Short mmCIF file of C-alpha atoms and ligand atoms in Angstrom, two decimals:
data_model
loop_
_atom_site.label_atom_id
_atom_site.label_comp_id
_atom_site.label_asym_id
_atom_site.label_seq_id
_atom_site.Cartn_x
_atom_site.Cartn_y
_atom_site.Cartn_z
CA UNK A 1471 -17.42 9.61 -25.68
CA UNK A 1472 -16.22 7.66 -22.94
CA UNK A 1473 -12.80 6.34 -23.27
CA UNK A 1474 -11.03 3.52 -20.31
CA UNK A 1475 -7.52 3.49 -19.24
CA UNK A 1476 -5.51 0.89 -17.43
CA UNK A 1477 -2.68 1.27 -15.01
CA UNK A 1478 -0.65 -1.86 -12.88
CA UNK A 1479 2.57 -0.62 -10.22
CA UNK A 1480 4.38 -2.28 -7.88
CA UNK A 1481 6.53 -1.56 -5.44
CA UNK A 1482 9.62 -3.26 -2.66
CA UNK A 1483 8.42 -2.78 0.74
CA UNK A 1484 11.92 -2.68 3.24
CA UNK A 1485 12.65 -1.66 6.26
CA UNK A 1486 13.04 1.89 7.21
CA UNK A 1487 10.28 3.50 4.70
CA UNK A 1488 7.06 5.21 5.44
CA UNK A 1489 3.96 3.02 4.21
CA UNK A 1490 1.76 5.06 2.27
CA UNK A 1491 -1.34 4.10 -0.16
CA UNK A 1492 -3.51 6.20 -1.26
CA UNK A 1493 -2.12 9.18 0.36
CA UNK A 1494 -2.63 7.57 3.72
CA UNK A 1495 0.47 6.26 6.25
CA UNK A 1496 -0.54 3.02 7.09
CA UNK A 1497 1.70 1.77 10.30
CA UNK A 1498 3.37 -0.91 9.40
CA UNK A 1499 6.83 -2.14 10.02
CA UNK A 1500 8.18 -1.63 6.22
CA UNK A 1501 7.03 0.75 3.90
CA UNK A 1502 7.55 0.65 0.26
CA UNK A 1503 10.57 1.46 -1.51
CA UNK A 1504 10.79 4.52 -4.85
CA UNK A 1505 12.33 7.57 -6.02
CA UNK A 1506 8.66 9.53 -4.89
CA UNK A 1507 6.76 8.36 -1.91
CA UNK A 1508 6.20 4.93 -3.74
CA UNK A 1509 2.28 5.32 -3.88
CA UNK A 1510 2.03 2.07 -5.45
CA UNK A 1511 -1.97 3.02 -5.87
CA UNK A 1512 -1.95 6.45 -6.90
CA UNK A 1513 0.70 5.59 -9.30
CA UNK A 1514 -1.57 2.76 -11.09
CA UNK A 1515 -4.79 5.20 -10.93
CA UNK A 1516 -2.25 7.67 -12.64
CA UNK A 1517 -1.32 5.33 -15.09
CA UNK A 1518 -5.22 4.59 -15.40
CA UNK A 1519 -5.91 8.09 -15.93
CA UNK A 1520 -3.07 9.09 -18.26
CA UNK A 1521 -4.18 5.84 -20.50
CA UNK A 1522 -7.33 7.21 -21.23
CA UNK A 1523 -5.70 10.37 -23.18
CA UNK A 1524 -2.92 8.17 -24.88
CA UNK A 1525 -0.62 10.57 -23.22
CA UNK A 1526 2.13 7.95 -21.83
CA UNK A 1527 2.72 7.10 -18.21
CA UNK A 1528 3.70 8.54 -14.93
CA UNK A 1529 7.40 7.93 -16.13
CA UNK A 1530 7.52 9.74 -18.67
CA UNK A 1531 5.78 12.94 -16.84
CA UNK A 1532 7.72 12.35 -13.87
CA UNK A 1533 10.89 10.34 -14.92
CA UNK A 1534 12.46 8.79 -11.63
CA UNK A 1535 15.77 10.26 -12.34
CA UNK A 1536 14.53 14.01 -12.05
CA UNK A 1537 15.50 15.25 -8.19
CA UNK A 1538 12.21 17.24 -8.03
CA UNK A 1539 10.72 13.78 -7.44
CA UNK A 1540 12.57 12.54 -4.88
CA UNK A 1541 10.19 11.92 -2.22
CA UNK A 1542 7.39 13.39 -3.57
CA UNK A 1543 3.73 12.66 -2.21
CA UNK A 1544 2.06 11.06 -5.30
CA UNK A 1545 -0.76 12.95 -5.10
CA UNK A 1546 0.81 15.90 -6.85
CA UNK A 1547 1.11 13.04 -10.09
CA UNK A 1548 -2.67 12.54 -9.81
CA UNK A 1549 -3.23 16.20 -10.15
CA UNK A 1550 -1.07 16.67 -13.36
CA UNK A 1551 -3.12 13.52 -14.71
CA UNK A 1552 -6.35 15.12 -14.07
CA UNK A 1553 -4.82 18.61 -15.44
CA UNK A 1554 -4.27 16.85 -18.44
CA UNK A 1555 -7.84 15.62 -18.86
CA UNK A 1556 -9.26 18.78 -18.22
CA UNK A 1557 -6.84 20.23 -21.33
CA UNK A 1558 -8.42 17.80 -23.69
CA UNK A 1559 -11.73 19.19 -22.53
CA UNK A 1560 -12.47 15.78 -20.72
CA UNK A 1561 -14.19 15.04 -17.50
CA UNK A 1562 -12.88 12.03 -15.01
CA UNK A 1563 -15.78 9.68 -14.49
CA UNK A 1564 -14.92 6.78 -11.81
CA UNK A 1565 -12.12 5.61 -10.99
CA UNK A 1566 -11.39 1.98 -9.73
CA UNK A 1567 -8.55 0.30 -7.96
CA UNK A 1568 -7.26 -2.98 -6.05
CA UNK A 1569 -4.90 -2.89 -3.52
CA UNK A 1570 -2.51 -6.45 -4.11
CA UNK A 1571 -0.95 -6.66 -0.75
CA UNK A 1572 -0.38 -9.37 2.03
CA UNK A 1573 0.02 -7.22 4.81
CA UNK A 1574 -1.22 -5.23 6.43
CA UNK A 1575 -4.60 -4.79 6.38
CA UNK A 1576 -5.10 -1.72 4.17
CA UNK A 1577 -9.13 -2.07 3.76
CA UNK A 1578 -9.72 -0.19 7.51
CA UNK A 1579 -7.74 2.97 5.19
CA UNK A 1580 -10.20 2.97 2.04
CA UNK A 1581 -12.38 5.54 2.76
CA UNK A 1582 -9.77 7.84 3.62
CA UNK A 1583 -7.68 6.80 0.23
CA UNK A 1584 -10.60 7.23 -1.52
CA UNK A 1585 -11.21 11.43 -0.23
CA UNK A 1586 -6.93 11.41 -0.53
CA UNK A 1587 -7.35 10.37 -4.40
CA UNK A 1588 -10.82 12.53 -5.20
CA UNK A 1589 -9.47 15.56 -3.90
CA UNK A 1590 -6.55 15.21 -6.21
CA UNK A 1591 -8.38 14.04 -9.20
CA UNK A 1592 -11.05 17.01 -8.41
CA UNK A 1593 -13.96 14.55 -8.18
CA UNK A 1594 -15.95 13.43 -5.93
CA UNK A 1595 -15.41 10.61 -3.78
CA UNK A 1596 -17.79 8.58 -4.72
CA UNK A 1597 -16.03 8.34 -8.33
CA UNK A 1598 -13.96 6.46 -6.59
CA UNK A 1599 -13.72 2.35 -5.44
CA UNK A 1600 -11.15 0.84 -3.78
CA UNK A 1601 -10.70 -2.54 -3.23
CA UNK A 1602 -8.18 -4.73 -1.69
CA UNK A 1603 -7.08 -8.32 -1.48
CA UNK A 1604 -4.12 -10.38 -0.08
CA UNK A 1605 -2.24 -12.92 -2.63
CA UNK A 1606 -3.10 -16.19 -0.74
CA UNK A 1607 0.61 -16.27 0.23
CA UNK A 1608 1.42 -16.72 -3.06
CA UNK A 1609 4.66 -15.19 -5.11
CA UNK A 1610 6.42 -11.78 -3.87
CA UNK A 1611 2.91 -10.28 -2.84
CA UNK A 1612 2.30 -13.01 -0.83
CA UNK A 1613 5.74 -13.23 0.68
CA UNK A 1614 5.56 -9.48 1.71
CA UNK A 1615 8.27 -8.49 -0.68
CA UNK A 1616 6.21 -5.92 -2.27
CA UNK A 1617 2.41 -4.29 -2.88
CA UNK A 1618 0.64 -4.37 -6.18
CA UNK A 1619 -1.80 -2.77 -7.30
CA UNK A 1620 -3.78 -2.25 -10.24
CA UNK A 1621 -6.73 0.36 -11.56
CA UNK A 1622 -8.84 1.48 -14.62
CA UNK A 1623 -10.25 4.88 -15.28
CA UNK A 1624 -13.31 6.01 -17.74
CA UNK A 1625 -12.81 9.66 -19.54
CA UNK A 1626 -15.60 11.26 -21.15
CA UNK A 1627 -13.68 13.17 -23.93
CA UNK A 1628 -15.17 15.21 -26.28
CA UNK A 1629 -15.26 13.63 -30.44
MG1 LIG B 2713 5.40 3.48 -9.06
#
């Protein structure tokens, strides 16, 4: 049975922080801002993917107090989520995320997000679409304050 999970994150971009979506360093001139490597992305497929097991969110697997954390690349969250899939005997369909974010142009990166978040999920790549838009200028996305993003997930579970 096929089961959908949601998952939003956002993140500060400042100065003096690698920018990294998707598993991929994007050169920019801030980066964003977190206790792990602030994967704004992987954290909302994550989310997505931990939603379709009712089994909480990335906090509570990974709670941003814990030191082991600190700086972590995101990707290692994306395995646990698929880990916990595969426990319930469930199989990751397609994943699908948006990228909220002003600047910079993060579309030229999507193919190698995509490989970045299939890899970890242990699916292939083309189980995986991501999109990207700016926020017309409009609120902290549009002032560059931050990066958004959002994603679902579909789970075929077992009854
Ligand atoms: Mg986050």
């Amino acid at each position: 049975m096929i089961h959908v999970g949601i998952g939003y994150d956002v993140h500060p971009l400042i100065a003096g922080r690698k920018l990294v979506l998707g598993g991929v360093e994007i050169p920019h001139t801030k980066g964003l801002d977190g206790h792990s490597d602030a994967d704004a992305l992987m954290h909302a497929i994550c989310d997505a993917v931990l939603g379709t097991i009712g089994a909480g969110d990335i906090g509570q697997f990974f709670p941003n107090t814990d030191p082991r954390w600190k700086g972590a690349p995101s990707r290692i969250f994306l395995e646990e989520a698929a880990r916990q899939v595969k426990a319930r005997g469930g199989r990751i369909v397609n994943i699908d995320g948006t990228l909220i974010a002003q600047a910079p142009k993060v579309l030229p990166h999507a193919d190698a997000m995509k490989i970045n978040i299939a890899t970890a999920l242990g699916i292939p790549p083309s189980k995986v679409g991501i999109k990207a838009t700016t926020n017309e200028h409009l609120g902290f996305v549009g002032r560059e304050e931050g990066i958004a993003a959002m994603a679902v997930a579909s789970v075929d579970l077992p009854e």
